[in-house]
Every structure is written in C-alpha cells, then in structure tokens.
mmCIF file of C-alpha atoms in Angstrom:
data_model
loop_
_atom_site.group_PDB
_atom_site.id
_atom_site.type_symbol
_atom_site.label_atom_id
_atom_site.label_comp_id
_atom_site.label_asym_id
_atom_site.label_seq_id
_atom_site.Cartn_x
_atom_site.Cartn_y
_atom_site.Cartn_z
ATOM 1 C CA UNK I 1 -39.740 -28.470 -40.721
ATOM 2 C CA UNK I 2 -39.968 -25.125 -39.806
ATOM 3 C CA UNK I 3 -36.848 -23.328 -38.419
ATOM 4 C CA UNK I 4 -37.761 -19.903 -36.368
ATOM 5 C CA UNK I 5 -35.000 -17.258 -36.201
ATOM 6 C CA UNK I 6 -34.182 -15.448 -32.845
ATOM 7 C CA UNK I 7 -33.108 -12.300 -34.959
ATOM 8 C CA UNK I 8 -34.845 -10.582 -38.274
ATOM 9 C CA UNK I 9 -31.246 -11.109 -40.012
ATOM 10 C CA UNK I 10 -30.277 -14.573 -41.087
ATOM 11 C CA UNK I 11 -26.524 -13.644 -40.733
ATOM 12 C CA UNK I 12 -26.947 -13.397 -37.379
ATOM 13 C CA UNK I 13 -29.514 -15.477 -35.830
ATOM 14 C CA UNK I 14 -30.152 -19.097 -33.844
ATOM 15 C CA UNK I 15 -32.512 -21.062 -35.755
ATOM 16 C CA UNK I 16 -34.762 -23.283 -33.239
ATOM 17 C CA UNK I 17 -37.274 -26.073 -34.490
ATOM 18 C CA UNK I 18 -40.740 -26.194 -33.375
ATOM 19 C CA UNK I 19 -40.185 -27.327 -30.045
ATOM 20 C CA UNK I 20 -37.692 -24.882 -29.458
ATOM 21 C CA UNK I 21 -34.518 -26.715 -29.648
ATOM 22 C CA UNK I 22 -31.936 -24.742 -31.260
ATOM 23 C CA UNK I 23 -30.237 -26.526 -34.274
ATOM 24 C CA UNK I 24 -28.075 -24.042 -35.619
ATOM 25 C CA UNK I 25 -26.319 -20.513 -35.360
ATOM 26 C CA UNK I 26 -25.091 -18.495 -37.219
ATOM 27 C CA UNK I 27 -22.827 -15.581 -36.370
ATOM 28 C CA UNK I 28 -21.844 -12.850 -39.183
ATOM 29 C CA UNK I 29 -19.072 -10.331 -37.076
ATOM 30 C CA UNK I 30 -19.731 -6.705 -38.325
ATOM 31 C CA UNK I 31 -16.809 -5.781 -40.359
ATOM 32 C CA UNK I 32 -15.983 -1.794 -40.831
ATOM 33 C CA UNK I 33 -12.963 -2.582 -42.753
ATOM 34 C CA UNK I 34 -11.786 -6.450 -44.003
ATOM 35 C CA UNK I 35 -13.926 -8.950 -45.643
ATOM 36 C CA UNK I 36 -17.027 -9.986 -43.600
ATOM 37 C CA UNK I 37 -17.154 -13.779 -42.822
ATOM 38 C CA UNK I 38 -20.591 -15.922 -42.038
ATOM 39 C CA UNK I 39 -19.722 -18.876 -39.285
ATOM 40 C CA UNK I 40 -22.094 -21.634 -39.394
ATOM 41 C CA UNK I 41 -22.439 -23.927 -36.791
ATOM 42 C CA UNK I 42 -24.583 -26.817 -36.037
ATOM 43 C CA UNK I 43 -26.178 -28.031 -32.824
ATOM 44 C CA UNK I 44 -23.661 -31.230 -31.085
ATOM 45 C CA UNK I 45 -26.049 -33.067 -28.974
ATOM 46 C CA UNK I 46 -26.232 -32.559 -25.367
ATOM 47 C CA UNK I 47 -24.657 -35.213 -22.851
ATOM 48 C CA UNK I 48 -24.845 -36.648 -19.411
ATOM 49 C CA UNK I 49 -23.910 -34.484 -16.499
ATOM 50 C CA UNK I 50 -20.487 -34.906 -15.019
ATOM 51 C CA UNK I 51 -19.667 -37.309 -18.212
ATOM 52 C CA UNK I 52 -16.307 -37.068 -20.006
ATOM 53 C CA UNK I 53 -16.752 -36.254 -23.668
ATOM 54 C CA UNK I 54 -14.687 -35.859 -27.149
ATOM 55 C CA UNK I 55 -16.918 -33.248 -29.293
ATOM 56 C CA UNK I 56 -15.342 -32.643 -32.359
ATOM 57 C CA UNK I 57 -12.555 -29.814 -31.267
ATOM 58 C CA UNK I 58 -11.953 -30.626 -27.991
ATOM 59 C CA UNK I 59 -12.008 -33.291 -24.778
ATOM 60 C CA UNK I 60 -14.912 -31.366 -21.893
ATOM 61 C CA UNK I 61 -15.970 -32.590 -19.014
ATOM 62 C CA UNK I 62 -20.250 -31.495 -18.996
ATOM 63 C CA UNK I 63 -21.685 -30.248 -15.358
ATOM 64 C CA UNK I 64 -25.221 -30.325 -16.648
ATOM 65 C CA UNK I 65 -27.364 -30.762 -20.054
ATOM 66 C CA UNK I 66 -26.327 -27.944 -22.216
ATOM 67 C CA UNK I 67 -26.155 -27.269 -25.978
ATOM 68 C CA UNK I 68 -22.766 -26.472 -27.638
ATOM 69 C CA UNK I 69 -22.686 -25.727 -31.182
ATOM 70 C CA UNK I 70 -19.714 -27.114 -33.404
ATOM 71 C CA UNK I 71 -18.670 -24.544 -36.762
ATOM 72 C CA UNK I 72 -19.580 -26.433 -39.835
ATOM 73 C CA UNK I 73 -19.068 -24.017 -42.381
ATOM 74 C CA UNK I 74 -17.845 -20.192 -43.398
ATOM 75 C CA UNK I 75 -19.249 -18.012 -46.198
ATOM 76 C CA UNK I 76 -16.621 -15.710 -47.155
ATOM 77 C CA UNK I 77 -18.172 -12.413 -48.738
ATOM 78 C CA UNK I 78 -16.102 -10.212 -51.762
ATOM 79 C CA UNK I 79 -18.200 -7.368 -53.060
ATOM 80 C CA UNK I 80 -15.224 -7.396 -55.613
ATOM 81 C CA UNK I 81 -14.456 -10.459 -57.349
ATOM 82 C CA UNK I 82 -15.875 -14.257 -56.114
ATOM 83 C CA UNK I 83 -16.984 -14.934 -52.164
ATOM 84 C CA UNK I 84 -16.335 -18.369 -50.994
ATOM 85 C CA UNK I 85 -17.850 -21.085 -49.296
ATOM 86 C CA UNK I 86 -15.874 -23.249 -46.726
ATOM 87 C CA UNK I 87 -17.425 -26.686 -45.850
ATOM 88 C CA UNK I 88 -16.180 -30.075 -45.540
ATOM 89 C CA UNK I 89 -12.477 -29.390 -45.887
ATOM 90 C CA UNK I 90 -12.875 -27.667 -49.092
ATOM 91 C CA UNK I 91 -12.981 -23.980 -50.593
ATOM 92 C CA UNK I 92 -15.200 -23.294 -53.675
ATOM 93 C CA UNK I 93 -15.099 -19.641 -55.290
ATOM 94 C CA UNK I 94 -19.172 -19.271 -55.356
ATOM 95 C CA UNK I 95 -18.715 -18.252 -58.996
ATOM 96 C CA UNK I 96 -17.887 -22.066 -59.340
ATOM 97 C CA UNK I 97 -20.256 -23.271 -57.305
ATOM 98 C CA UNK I 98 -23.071 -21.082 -58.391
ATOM 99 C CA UNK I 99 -24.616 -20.488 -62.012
ATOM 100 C CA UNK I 100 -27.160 -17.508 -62.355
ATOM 101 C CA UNK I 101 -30.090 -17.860 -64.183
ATOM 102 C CA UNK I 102 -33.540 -16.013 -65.251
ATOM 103 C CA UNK I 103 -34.485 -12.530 -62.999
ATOM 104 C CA UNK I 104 -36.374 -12.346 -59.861
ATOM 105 C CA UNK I 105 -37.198 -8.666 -58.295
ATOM 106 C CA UNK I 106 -33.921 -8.903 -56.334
ATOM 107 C CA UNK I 107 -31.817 -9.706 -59.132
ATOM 108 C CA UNK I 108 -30.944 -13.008 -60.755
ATOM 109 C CA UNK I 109 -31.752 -16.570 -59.694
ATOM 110 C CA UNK I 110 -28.383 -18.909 -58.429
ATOM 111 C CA UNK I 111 -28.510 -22.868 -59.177
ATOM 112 C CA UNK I 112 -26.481 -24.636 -57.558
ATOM 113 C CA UNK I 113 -25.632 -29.117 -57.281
ATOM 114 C CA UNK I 114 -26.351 -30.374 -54.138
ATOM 115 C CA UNK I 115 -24.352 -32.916 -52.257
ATOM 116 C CA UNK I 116 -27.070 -35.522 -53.372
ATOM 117 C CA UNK I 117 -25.941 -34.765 -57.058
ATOM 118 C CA UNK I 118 -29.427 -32.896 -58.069
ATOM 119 C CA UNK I 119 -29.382 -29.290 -59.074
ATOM 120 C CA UNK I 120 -31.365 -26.932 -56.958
ATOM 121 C CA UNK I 121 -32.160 -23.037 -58.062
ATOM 122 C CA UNK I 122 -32.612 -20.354 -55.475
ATOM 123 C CA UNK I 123 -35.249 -17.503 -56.381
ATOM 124 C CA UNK I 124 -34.916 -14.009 -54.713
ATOM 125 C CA UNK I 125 -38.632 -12.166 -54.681
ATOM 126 C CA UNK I 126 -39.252 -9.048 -52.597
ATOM 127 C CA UNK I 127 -40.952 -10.910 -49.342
ATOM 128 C CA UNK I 128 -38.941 -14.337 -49.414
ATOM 129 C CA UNK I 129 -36.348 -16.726 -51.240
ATOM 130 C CA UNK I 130 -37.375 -20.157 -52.526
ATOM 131 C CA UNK I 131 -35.630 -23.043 -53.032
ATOM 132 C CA UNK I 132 -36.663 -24.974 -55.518
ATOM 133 C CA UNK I 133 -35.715 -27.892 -57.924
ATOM 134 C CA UNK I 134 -33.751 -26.861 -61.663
ATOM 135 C CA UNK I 135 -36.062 -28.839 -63.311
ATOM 136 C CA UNK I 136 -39.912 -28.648 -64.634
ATOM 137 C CA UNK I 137 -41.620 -29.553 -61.907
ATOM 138 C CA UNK I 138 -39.763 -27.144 -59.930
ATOM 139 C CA UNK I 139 -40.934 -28.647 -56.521
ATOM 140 C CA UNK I 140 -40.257 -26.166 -53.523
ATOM 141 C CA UNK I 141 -37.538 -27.417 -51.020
ATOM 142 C CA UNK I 142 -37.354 -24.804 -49.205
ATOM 143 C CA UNK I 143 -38.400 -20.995 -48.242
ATOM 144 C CA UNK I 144 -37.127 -18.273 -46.529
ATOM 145 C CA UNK I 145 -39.655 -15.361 -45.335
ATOM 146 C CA UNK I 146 -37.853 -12.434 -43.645
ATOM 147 C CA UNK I 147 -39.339 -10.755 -40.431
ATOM 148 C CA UNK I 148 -42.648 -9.546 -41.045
ATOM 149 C CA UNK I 149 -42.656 -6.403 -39.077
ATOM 150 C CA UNK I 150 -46.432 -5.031 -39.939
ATOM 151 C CA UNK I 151 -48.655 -7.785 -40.313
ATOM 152 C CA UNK I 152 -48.558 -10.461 -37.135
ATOM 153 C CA UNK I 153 -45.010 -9.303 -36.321
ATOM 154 C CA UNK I 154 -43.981 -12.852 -37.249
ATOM 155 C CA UNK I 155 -40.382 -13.595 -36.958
ATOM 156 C CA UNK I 156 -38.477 -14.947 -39.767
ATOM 157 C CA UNK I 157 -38.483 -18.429 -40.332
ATOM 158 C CA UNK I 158 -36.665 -20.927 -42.628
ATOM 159 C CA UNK I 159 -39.410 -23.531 -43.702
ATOM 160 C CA UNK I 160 -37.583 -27.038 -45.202
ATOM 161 C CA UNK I 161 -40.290 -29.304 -47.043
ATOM 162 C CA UNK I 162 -39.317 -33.241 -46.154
ATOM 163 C CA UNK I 163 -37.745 -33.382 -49.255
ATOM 164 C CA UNK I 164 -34.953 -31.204 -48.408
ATOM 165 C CA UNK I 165 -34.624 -32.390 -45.046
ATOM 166 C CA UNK I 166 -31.708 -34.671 -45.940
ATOM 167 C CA UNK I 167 -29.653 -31.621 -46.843
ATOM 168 C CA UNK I 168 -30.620 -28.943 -44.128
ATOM 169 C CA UNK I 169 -26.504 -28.191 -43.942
ATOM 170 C CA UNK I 170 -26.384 -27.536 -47.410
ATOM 171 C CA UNK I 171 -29.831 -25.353 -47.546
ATOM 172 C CA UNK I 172 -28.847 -23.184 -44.815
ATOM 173 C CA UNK I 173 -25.154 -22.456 -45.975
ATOM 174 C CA UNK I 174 -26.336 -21.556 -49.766
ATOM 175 C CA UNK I 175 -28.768 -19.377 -47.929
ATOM 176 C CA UNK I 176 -26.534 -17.405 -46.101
ATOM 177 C CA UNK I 177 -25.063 -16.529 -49.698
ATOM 178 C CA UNK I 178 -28.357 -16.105 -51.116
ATOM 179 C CA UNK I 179 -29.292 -13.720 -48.237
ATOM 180 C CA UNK I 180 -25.349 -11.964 -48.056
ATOM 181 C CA UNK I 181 -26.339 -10.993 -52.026
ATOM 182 C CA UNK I 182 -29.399 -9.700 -50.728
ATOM 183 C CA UNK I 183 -28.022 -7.122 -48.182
ATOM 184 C CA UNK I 184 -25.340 -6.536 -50.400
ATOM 185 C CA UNK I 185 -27.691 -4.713 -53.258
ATOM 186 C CA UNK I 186 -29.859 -3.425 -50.771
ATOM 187 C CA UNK I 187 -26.678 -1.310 -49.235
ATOM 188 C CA UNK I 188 -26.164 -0.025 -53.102
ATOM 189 C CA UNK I 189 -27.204 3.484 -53.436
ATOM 190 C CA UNK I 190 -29.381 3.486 -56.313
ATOM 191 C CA UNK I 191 -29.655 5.170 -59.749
ATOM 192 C CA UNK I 192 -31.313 8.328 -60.256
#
C-alpha cells in the first residue's frame, strides 16, 4: 500500500491511499519555545447523513458523508534527554522503546518490538528510511522516500509492503520519531 503525503514534511501532512481516501494526519504545531509534540490521528469511518453517532470522544449528529479523524497517538520530542511516545494509554521514554544499532548516512539505525512481538529496525539513508525486519533476511516492511523536488517532482510517499500492513499504526508513529531525529540533526550546525 502506498500512502501519498499532501505536504513534503511527514510531521505535518495527510497521508491518502491510492484512491485518494485519506487515512491519517498528522499535525506537528511549530514550537518557538516548549517541547514540540507530533498528534497522530487516524481516519473514523464516515456515516449516514442525518444519523446519530458515538465516535470515540464525542456523541455528533452527521449532515452529510464526511471524514473525521480520531488522535491515536503523540510523539513527544526532547533534544535533551528521552522523547516519548504516547499510544494506547501508555507512555514509553523512546530510549526504552528504541535500541540503536549499526550507522546509516543519517546517523544510527533504531530497532524497535512491534505490537506483534517481532523486532523491526529502521534505517536512515540520505533519500529515504526503510523499515525492515532485525533479523537475516531483513525483509523490507516498509519505506519512506521524502519529496523529490528535481526529478518528477514526486511527492513523498510512505510505501507499506503487505507484510506490514497489519501494523500501519505502529509504522507510521515510529516514523514520525524516525523522521523528528532526522530534522533534528539536520537543524545542527555542523563542524568545521
């Protein structure tokens, strides 16, 4: 499955699927001062007109087919000390959750366990992020390509092999934290 984004950023974009249904947002409030905080919310399916509903925060009463988006998750990001991940009615510290591993040309490689109890590594190149399995097959789950601004001016787009399909909640939300490292050392000034 292939999941376009309406922005080049990942912290602040709607991903769509390939028919152009929008499954998930994801909204990333600049923060001048204060520890910036990544919202992740999924798509809660649409419903008859006029029907009364229950979504999950609140009792509405629809005029019309329209998406609404319930918050799933929150990535908490600390330049200084560990960021955390909010999801399911817990709070890990990602230096918990995450174990770094090996070097990529962005820095070092994060392997995490996934909700279906396998371990899965992230690895940061210069043009994308892969997901793939921690073991020696190393089977690609997932991959993240930025916006290409020079060749085809294709937008970025999260691409989810069927075998991570299961866990698109969990892919997305380690990849805001893969991508919030990513922005982070890019905003370093660098050595001389």
């Amino acid at each position: 499955m292939r999941l376009t984004l309406s922005e080049p950023t990942p912290l602040n974009a709607t991903y769509t699927n390939e028919m152009g249904q929008a499954l998930y947002k994801v909204d990333t409030p600049d923060k001048l001062f204060g520890t910036p905080v990544a919202t992740i919310s999924g798509i809660v399916p649409s419903r008859v007109r006029g029907r009364r509903t229950r979504t999950r925060t609140r009792t509405s009463t629809n005029r019309g087919l329209h998406d609404q988006f319930s918050p799933f998750a929150q990535v908490e990001w600390h330049t200084l000390g560990s960021s955390k991940i909010r999801m399911g009615g817990e709070e890990i510290r990602t230096k918990d959750f995450f174990r770094k591993a090996g070097w990529g040309w962005i820095g070092r490689h994060r392997i995490f366990t996934a909700p279906d109890e396998k371990e899965y590594k992230w690895k940061m190149s210069v043009n994308s992020t892969s997901l793939v399995t921690n073991d020696s097959a190393a089977v690609r789950v997932a991959k993240y390509r930025p916006k290409n601004h020079v060749v085809n001016r294709r937008p970025a787009s999260l691409e989810i092999s069927p075998a991570g399909e299961h866990m698109m909640d969990a892919i997305l939300v380690t990849l805001i934290y893969i991508e919030m490292i990513r922005q982070d050392d890019a905003s370093m000034p660098e050595a001389f």
